[in-house]
CSV table of C-alpha atoms and ligand atoms in Angstrom, one decimal:
chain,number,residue,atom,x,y,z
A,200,UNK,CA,0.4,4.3,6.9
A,201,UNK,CA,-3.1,3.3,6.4
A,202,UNK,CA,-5.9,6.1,5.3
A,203,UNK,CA,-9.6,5.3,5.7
A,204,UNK,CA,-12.4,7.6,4.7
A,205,UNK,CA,-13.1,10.6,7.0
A,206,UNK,CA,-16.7,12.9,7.1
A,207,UNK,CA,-15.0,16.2,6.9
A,208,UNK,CA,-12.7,18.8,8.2
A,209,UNK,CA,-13.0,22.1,10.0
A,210,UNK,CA,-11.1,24.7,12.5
A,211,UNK,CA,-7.9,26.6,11.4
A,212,UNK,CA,-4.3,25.7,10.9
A,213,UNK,CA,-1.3,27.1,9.6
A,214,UNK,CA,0.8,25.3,7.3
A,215,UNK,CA,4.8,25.3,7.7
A,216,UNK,CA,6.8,27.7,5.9
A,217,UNK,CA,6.9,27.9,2.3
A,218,UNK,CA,10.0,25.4,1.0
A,219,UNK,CA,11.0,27.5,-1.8
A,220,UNK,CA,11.7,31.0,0.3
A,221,UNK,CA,12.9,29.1,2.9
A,222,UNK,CA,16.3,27.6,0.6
A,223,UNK,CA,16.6,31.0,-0.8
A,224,UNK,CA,16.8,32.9,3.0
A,225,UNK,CA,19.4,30.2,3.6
A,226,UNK,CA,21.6,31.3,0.5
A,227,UNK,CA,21.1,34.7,0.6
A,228,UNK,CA,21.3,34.9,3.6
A,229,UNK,CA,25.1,33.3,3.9
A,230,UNK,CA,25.9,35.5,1.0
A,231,UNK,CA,25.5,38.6,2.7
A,232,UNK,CA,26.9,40.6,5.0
A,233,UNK,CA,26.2,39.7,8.5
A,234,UNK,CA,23.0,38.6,10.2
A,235,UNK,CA,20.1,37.3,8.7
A,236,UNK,CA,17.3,36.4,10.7
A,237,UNK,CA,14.6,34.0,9.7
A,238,UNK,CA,11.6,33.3,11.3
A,239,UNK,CA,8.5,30.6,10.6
A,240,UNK,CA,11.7,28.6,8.6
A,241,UNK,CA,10.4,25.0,6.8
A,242,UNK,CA,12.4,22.2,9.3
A,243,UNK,CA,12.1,20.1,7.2
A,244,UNK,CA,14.9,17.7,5.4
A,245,UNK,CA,15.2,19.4,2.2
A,246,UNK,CA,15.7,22.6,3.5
A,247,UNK,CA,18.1,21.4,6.4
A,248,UNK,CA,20.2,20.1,3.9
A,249,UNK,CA,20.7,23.5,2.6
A,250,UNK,CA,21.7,24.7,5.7
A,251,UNK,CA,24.2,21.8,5.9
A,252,UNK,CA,25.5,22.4,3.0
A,253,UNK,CA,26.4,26.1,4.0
A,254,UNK,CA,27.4,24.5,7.5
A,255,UNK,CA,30.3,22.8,5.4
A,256,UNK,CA,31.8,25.6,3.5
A,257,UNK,CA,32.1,27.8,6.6
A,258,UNK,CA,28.5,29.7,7.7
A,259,UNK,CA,27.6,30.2,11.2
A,260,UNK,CA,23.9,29.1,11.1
A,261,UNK,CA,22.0,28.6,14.9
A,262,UNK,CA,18.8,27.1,13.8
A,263,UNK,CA,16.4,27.5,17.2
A,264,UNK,CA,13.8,24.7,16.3
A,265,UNK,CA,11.6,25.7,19.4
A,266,UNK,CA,11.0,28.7,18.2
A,267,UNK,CA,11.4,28.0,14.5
A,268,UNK,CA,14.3,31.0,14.1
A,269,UNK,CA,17.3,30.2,12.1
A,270,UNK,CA,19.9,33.1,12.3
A,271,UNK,CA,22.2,33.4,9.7
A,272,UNK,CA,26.1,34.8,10.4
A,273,UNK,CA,26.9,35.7,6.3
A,274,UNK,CA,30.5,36.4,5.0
A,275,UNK,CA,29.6,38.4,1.7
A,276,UNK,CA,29.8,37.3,-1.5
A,277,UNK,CA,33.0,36.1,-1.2
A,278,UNK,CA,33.2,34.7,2.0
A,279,UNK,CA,32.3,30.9,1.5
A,280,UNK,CA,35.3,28.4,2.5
A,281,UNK,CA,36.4,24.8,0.3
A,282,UNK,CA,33.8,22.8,1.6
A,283,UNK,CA,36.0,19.6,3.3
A,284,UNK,CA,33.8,16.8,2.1
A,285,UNK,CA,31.2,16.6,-1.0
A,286,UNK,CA,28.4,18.9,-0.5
A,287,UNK,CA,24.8,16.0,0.0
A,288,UNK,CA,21.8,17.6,-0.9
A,289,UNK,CA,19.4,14.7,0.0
A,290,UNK,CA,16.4,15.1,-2.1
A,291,UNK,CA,16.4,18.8,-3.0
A,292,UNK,CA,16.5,19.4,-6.3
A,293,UNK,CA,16.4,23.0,-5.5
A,294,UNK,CA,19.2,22.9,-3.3
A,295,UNK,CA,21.6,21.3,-5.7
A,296,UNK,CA,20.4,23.3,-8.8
A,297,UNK,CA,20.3,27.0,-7.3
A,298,UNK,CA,23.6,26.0,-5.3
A,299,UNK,CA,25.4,25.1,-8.8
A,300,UNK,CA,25.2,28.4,-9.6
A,301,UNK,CA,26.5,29.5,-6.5
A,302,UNK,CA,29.5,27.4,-6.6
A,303,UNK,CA,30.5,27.8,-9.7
A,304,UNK,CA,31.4,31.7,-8.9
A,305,UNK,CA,33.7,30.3,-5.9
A,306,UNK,CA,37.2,30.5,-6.2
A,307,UNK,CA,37.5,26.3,-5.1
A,308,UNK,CA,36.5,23.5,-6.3
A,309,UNK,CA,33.8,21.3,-5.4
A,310,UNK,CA,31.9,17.8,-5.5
A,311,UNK,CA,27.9,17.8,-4.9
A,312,UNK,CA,25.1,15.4,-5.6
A,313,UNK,CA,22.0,14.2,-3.8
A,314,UNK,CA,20.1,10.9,-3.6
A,315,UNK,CA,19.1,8.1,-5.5
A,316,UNK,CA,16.6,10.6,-6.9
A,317,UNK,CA,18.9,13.3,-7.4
A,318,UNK,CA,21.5,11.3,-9.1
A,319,UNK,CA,18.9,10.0,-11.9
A,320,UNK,CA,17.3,14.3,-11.8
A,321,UNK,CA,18.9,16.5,-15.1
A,322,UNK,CA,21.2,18.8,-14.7
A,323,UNK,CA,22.5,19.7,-17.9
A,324,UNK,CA,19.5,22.0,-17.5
A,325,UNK,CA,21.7,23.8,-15.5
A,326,UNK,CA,25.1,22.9,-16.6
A,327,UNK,CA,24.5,23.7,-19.9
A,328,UNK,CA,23.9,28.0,-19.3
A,329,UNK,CA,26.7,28.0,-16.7
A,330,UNK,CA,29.0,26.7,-19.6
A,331,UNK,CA,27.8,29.3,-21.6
A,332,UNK,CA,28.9,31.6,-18.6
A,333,UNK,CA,32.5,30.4,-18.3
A,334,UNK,CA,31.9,27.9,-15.5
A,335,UNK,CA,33.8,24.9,-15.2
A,336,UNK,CA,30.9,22.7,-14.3
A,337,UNK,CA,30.3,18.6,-15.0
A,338,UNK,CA,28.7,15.9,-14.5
A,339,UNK,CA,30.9,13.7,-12.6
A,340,UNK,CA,29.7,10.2,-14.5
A,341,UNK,CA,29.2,12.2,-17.7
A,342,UNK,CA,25.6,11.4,-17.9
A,343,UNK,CA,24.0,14.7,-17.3
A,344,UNK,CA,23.4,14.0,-13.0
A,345,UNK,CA,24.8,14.2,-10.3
A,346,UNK,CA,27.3,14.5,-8.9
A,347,UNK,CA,28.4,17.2,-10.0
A,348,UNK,CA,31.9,18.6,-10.1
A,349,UNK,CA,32.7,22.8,-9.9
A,350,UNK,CA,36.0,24.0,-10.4
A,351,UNK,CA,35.4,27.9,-9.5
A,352,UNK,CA,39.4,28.0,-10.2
A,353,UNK,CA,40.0,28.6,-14.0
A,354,UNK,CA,38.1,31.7,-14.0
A,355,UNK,CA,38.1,33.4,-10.8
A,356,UNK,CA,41.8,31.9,-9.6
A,357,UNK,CA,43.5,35.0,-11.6
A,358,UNK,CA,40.5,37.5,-10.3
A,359,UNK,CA,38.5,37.2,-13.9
A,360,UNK,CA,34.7,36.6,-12.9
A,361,UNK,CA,32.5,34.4,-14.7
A,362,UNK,CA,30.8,36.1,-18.3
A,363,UNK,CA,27.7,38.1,-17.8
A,364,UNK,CA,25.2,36.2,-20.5
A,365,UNK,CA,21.2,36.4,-22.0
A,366,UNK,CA,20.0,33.2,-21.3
A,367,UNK,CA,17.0,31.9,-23.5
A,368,UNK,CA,15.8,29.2,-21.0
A,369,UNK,CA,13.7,26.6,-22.8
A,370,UNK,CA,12.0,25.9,-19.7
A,371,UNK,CA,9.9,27.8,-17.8
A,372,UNK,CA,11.9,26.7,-14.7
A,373,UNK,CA,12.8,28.9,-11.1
A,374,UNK,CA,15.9,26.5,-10.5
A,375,UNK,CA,17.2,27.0,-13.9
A,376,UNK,CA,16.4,30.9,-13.8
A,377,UNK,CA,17.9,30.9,-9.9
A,378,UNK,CA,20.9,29.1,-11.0
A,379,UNK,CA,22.0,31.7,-13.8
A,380,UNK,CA,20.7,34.7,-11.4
A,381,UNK,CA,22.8,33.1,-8.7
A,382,UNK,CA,25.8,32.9,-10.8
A,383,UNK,CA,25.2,35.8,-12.7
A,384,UNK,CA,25.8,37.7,-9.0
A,385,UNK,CA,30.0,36.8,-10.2
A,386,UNK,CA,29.9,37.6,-13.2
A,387,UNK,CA,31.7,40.6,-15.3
A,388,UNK,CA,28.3,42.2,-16.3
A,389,UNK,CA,24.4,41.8,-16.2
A,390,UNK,CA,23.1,38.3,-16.8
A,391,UNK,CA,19.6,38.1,-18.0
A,392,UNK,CA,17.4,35.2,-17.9
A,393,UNK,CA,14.5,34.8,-20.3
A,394,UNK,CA,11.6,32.3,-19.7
A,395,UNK,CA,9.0,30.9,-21.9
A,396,UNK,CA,6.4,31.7,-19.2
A,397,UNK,CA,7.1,33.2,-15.8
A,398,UNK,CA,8.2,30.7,-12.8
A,399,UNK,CA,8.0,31.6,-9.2
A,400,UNK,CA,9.8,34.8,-8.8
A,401,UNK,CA,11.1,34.4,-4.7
A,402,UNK,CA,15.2,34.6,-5.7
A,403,UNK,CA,14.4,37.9,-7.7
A,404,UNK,CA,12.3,39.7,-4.9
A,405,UNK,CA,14.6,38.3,-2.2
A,406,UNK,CA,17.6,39.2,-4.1
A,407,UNK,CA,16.3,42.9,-4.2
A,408,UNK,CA,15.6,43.1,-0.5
A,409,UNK,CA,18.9,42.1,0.7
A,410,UNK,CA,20.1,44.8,-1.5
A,411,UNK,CA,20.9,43.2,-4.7
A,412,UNK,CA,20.0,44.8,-8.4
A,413,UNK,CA,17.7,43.1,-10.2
A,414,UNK,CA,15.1,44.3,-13.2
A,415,UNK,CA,12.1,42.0,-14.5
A,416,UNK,CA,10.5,43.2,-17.7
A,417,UNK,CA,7.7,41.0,-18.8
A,418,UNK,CA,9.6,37.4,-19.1
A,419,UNK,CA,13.3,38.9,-19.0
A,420,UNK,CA,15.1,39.2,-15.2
A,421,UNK,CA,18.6,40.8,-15.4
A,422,UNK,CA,20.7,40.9,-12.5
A,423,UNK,CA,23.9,43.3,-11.6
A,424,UNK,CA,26.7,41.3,-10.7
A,425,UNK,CA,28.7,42.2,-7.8
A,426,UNK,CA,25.8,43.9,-4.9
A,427,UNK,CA,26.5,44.5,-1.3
A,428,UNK,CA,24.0,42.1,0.1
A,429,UNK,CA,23.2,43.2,3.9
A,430,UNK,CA,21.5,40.6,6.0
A,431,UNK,CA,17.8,41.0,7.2
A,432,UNK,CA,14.6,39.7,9.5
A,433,UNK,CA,12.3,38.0,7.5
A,434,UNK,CA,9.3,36.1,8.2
A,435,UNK,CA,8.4,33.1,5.6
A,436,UNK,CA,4.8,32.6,4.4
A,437,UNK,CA,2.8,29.6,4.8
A,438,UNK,CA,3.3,27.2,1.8
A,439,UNK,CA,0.9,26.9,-0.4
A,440,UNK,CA,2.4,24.1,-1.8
A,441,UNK,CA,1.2,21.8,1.7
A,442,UNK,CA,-1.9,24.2,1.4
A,443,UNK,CA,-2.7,22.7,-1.5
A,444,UNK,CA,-3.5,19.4,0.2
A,445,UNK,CA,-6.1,20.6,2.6
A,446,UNK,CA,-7.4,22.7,0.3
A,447,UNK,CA,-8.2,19.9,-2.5
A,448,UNK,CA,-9.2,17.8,1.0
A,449,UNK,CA,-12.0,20.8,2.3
A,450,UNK,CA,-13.6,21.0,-1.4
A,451,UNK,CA,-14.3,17.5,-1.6
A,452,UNK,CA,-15.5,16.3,2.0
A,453,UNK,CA,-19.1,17.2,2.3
A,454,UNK,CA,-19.3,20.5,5.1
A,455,UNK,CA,-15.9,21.1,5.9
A,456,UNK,CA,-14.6,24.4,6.5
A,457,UNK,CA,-11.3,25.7,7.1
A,458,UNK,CA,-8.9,28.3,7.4
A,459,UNK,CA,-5.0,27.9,6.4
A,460,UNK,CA,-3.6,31.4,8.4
A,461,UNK,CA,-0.4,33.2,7.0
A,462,UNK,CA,-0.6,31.9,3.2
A,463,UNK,CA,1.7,32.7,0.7
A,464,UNK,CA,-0.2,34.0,-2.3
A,465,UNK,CA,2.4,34.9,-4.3
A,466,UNK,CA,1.0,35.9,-7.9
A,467,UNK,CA,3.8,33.0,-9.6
A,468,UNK,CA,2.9,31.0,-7.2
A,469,UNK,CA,-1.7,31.3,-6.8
A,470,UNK,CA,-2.7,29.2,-9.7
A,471,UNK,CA,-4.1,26.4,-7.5
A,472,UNK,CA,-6.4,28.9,-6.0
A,473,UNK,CA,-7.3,29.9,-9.6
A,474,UNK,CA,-7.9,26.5,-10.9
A,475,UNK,CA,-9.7,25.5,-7.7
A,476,UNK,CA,-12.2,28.7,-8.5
A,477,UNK,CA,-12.2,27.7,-12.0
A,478,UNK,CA,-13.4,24.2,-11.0
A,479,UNK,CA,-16.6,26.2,-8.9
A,480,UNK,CA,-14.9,25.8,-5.3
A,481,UNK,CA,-15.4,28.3,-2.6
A,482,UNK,CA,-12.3,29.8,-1.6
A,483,UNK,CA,-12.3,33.3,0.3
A,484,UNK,CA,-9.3,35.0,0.6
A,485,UNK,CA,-9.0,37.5,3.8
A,486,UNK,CA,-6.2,40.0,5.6
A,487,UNK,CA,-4.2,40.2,2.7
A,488,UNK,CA,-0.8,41.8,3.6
A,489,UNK,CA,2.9,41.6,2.9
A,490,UNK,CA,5.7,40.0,4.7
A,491,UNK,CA,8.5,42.2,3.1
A,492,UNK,CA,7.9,41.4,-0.7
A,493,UNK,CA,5.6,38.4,-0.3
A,494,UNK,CA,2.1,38.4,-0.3
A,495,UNK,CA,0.5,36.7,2.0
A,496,UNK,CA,-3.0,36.2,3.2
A,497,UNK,CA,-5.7,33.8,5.4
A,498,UNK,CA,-7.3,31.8,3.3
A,499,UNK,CA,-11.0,30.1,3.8
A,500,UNK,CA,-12.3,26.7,1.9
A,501,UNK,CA,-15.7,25.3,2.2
A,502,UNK,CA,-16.9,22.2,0.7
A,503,UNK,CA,-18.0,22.7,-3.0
A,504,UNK,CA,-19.4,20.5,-6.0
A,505,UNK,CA,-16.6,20.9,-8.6
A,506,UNK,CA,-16.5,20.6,-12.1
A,507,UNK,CA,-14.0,19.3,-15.1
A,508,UNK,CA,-12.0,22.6,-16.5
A,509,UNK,CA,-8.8,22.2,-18.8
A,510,UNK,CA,-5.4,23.2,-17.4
A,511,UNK,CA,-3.1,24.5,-19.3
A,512,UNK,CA,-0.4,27.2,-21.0
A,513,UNK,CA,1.2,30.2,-18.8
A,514,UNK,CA,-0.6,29.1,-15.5
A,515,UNK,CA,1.4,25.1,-15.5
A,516,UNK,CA,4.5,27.0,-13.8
A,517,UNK,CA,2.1,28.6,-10.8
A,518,UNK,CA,1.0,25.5,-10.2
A,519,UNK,CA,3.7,23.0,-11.5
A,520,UNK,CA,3.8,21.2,-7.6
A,521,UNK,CA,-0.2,21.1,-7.5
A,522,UNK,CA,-0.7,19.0,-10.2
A,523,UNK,CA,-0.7,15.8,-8.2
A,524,UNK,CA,-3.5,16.6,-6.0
A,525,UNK,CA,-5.1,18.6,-8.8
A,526,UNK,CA,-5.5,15.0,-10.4
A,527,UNK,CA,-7.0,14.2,-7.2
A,528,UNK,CA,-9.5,17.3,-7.5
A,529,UNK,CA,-10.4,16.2,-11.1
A,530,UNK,CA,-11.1,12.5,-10.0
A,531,UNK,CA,-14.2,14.2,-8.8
A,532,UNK,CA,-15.3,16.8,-10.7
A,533,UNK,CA,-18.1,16.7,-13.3
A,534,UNK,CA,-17.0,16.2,-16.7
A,535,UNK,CA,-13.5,15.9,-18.5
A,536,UNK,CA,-10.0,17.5,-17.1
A,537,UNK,CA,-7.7,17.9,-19.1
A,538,UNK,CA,-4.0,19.0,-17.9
A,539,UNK,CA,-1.8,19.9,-21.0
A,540,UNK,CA,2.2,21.6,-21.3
A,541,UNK,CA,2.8,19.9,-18.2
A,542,UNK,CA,6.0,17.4,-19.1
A,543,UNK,CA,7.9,19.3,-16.5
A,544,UNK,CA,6.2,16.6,-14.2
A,545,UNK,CA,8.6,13.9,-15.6
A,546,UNK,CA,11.6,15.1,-14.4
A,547,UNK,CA,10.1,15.8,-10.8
A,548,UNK,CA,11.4,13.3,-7.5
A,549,UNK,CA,9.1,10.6,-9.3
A,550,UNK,CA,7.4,11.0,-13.0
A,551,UNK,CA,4.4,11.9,-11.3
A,552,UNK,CA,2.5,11.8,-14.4
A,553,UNK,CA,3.2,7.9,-14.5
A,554,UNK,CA,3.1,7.5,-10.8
A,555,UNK,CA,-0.4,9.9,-10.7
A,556,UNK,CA,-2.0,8.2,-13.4
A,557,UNK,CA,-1.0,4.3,-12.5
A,558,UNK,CA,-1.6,5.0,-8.9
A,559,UNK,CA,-5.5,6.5,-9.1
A,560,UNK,CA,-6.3,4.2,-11.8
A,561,UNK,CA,-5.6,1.3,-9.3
A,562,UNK,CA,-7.9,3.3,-6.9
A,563,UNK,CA,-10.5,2.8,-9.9
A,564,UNK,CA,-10.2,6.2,-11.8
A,565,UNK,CA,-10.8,6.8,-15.6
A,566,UNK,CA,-7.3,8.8,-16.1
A,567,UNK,CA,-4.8,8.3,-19.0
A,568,UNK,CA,-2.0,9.7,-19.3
A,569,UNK,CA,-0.8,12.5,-22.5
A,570,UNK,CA,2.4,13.3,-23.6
A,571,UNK,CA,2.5,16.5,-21.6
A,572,UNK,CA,-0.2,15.8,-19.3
A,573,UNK,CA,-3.3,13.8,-18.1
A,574,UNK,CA,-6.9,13.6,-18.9
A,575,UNK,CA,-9.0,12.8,-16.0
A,576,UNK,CA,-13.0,11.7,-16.4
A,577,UNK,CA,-14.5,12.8,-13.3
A,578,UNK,CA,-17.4,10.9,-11.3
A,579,UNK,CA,-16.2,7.3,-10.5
A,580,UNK,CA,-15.8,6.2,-7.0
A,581,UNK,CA,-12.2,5.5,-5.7
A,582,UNK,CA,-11.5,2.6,-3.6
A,583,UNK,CA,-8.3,2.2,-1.6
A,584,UNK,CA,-5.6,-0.1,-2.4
A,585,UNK,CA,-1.6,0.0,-1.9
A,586,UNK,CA,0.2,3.1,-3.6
A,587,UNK,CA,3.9,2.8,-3.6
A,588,UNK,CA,5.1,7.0,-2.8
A,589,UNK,CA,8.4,6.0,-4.7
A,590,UNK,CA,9.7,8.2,-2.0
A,591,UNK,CA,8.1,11.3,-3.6
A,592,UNK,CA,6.4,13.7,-0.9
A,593,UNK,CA,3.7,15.1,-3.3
A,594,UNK,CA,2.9,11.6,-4.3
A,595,UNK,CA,2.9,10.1,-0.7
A,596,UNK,CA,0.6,13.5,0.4
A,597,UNK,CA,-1.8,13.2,-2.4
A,598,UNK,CA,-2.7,9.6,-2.5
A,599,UNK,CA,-3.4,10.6,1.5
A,600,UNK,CA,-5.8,12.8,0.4
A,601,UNK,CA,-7.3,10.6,-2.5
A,602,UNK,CA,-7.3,7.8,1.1
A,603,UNK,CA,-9.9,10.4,2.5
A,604,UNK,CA,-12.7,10.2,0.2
A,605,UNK,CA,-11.7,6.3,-0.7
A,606,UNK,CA,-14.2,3.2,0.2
A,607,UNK,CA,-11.9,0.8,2.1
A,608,UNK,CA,-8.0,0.8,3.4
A,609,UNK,CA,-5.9,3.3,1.1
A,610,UNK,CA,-2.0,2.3,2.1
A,611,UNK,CA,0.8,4.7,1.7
A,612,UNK,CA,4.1,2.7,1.7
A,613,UNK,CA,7.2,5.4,1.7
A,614,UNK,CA,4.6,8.2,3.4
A,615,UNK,CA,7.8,9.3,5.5
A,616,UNK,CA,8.9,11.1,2.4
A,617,UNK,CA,6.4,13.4,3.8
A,618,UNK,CA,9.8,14.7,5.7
A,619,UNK,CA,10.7,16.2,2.5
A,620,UNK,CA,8.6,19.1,2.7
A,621,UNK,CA,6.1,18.9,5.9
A,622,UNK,CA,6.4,16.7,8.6
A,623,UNK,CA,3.6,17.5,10.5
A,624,UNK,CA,1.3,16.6,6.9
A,625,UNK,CA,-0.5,13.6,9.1
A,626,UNK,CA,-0.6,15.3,12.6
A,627,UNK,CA,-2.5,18.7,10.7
A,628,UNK,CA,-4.9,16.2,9.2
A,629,UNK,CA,-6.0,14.2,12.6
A,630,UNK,CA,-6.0,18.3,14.1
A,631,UNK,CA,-8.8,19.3,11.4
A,632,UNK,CA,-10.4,15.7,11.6
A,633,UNK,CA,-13.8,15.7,12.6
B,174,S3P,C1,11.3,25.3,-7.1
B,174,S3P,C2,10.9,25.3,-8.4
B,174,S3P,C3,10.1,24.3,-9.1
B,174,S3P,C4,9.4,23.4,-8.1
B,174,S3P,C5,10.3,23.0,-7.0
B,174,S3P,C6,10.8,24.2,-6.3
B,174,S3P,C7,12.1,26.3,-6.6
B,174,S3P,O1,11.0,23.5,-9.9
B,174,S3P,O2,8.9,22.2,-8.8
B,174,S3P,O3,9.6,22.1,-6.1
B,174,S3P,O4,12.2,26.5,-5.3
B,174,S3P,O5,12.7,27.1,-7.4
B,174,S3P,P1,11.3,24.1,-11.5
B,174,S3P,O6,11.5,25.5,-11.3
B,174,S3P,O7,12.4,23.3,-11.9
B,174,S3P,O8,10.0,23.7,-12.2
């Protein structure tokens, strides 16, 4: 794919549906009791491999792509089936980590693992609590990856459920806390989950309205084992994660204006919308309103002159996916950003602080890399060269963006990753060209 500089863009889209609730409507949703209905779902491949996944151990699932409604036949709690063949996430970390926990309060056993990516991803992150809970969990080639192989049988076999714990996470992570919460739904009392800062909190409000029993007190969730989850209608938000990518784009091409329609704002989730404000950029929001627990709202951009802020502490995990095209951002602000408590980034699909920081100083930026982070000078022109995507869909969608405002050809080898997480990234883009 080849990206060549662009004057600006205006009009109004809406992005697809937010990746995270979208996984989450899947599982709850084939843990409940009968029909879920979910409207605006992400098609895209991470999340259809959820719905695969589910597929195999026995869920009715119609997903309607023309109208973009997947309806969801649930069995209850207990009413998943021995998947036949290992369970193949593809690329979603989410999937495999929030699914771990899942599985391992199943009375069968099973295999599942993921791509190249996955297989090289940790998972003793998760491995490790749902020990702690009883689980018979491991990693298949003992090396803390996928695959991974769940043996729901010592524990639940003879009707004993998995052990209710207090998890200290050392991560401020919504797979590892999803996982626990997940299993925690089998266990023999409360399981509590506490974070060093608060991740995205969709499994805990989702959890609650398909009836499950679940308490958040500062940086603590608990959740009661054993709820009568009932199906529901749910509409998903925009994501604001494939937001993020017009909205860096608006700011920095001179006169653009747009609207992204039907946002998720999510409080755990709005910290590129803070940073971008921080950084002086003009971003209104408007119709705020609720789709069940999710906040949601129409959000407007205008091109703005930006300036260098530090990025760092409790707001990383609201923004953990932005990073990339914050680096982006910073390449033209004025002055010195520096992004700090950010290792997370690592252990994405790619290290994206190595692929970030190799890939826009190629493009001619002054950015190094820290141990936890970056530090970006702002004010040089880029200019486009190749940028291997390593297959990562926030790599191969910011380096797009960075293409935009590049002098000369900017060329995106692996941009189908875009797949991942928003497949229509390059037709929005030619629809707010101008
Ligand atoms: C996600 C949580 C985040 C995020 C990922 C989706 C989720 O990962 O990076 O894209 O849906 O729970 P961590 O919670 O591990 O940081």
């Amino acid at each position: 794919m080849i990206i060549r500089k662009i004057d600006c863009l205006k009009g109004e889209i809406k992005v697809p549906g937010d990746k995270s609730i979208s996984h989450r409507a899947i599982m709850l949703g084939s843990l409940a009791k009968g029909k879920t209905i979910i409207s605006n779902f992400l098609q895209a491949d991470d999340c259809l491999a959820t719905i695969k996944c589910f597929k195999q151990m026995g869920i009715t699932i119609n997903n309607d792509k023309v109208n973009n409604i997947v309806t969801v036949l649930g069995n209850g709690l207990h009413g998943l089936n021995k998947p036949s063949d290992l369970l193949n996430v593809g690329n979603s970390g989410t999937t495999i980590r929030l699914m771990s926990g899942i599985l391992s309060g199943q009375k069968f056993t099973s295999m599942i693992t993921g791509d190249d990516s996955i297989q090289s991803r940790p998972m003793n992150r998760v491995i490790k609590p749902l020990l702690q809970m009883n689980a018979d969990i491991k990693s298949k080639n003992n090396n803390g990856c996928a695959p991974l192989l769940i043996n729901g049988a010592p524990n639940t076999m003879d009707n004993r459920s998995l052990e209710g714990i207090k998890y200290i996470s050392p991560v401020a992570s919504a797979q590892i806390k999803s996982c626990v919460l997940f299993a925690g739904l089998y266990a023999n009392k409360a399981t509590s989950v506490l974070e060093p800062e608060i991740s995205r909190n969709h499994t805990e409000l989702m959890l609650q309205s398909f009836g499950g029993k679940v308490y958040s007190d500062s940086n603590t969730v608990t959740v009661e084992p054993n709820p009568k989850l009932i199906g529901q209608e749910l509409e998903v938000p925009g994501d604001i994660s494939s937001a993020a990518y017009f909205i860096a784009a608006a700011i920095l091409l001179p006169n653009s204006e747009i609207t992204i329609k039907s946002l998720g704002i999510n409080p755990t989730r709005d910290g590129i919308i803070e940073v971008c404000r921080n950084m002086g950029a003009d971003i209104g929001l408007d119709n705020i309103r609720y789709y069940g627990s999710e906040m949601v709202a129409d959000i407007t951009i205008k091109h703005s002159s930006i300036k260098a802020i530090e990025i760092s502490g409790e707001i990383i995990p609201r923004l953990i996916d932005e990073i990339p095209i914050i680096a982006v951002l910073a390449c033209f602000a004025e002055g010195q950003t520096v992004i700090k408590d950010a290792e997370e980034l690592k252990v994405k699909e790619s290290n994206r602080i190595d692929e970030m920081v190799n890939n826009l100083s190629k493009m001619g930026a002054d950015i190094v890399s820290t141990d936890d982070g970056m530090i970006i000078n702002g004010g040089l022109a880029l200019k486009g060269t190749n940028i291997n995507s390593k297959f990562d869909h926030r790599i191969a969608m910011s380096f797009t963006i960075a293409g935009l405002m590049a002098d000369g050809d900017t060329i995106i080898e692996g941009y189908e990753s875009v797949n991942i997480s928003y497949p229509e990234f390059y037709n929005d883009i030619l629809k707010l060209r101008n």
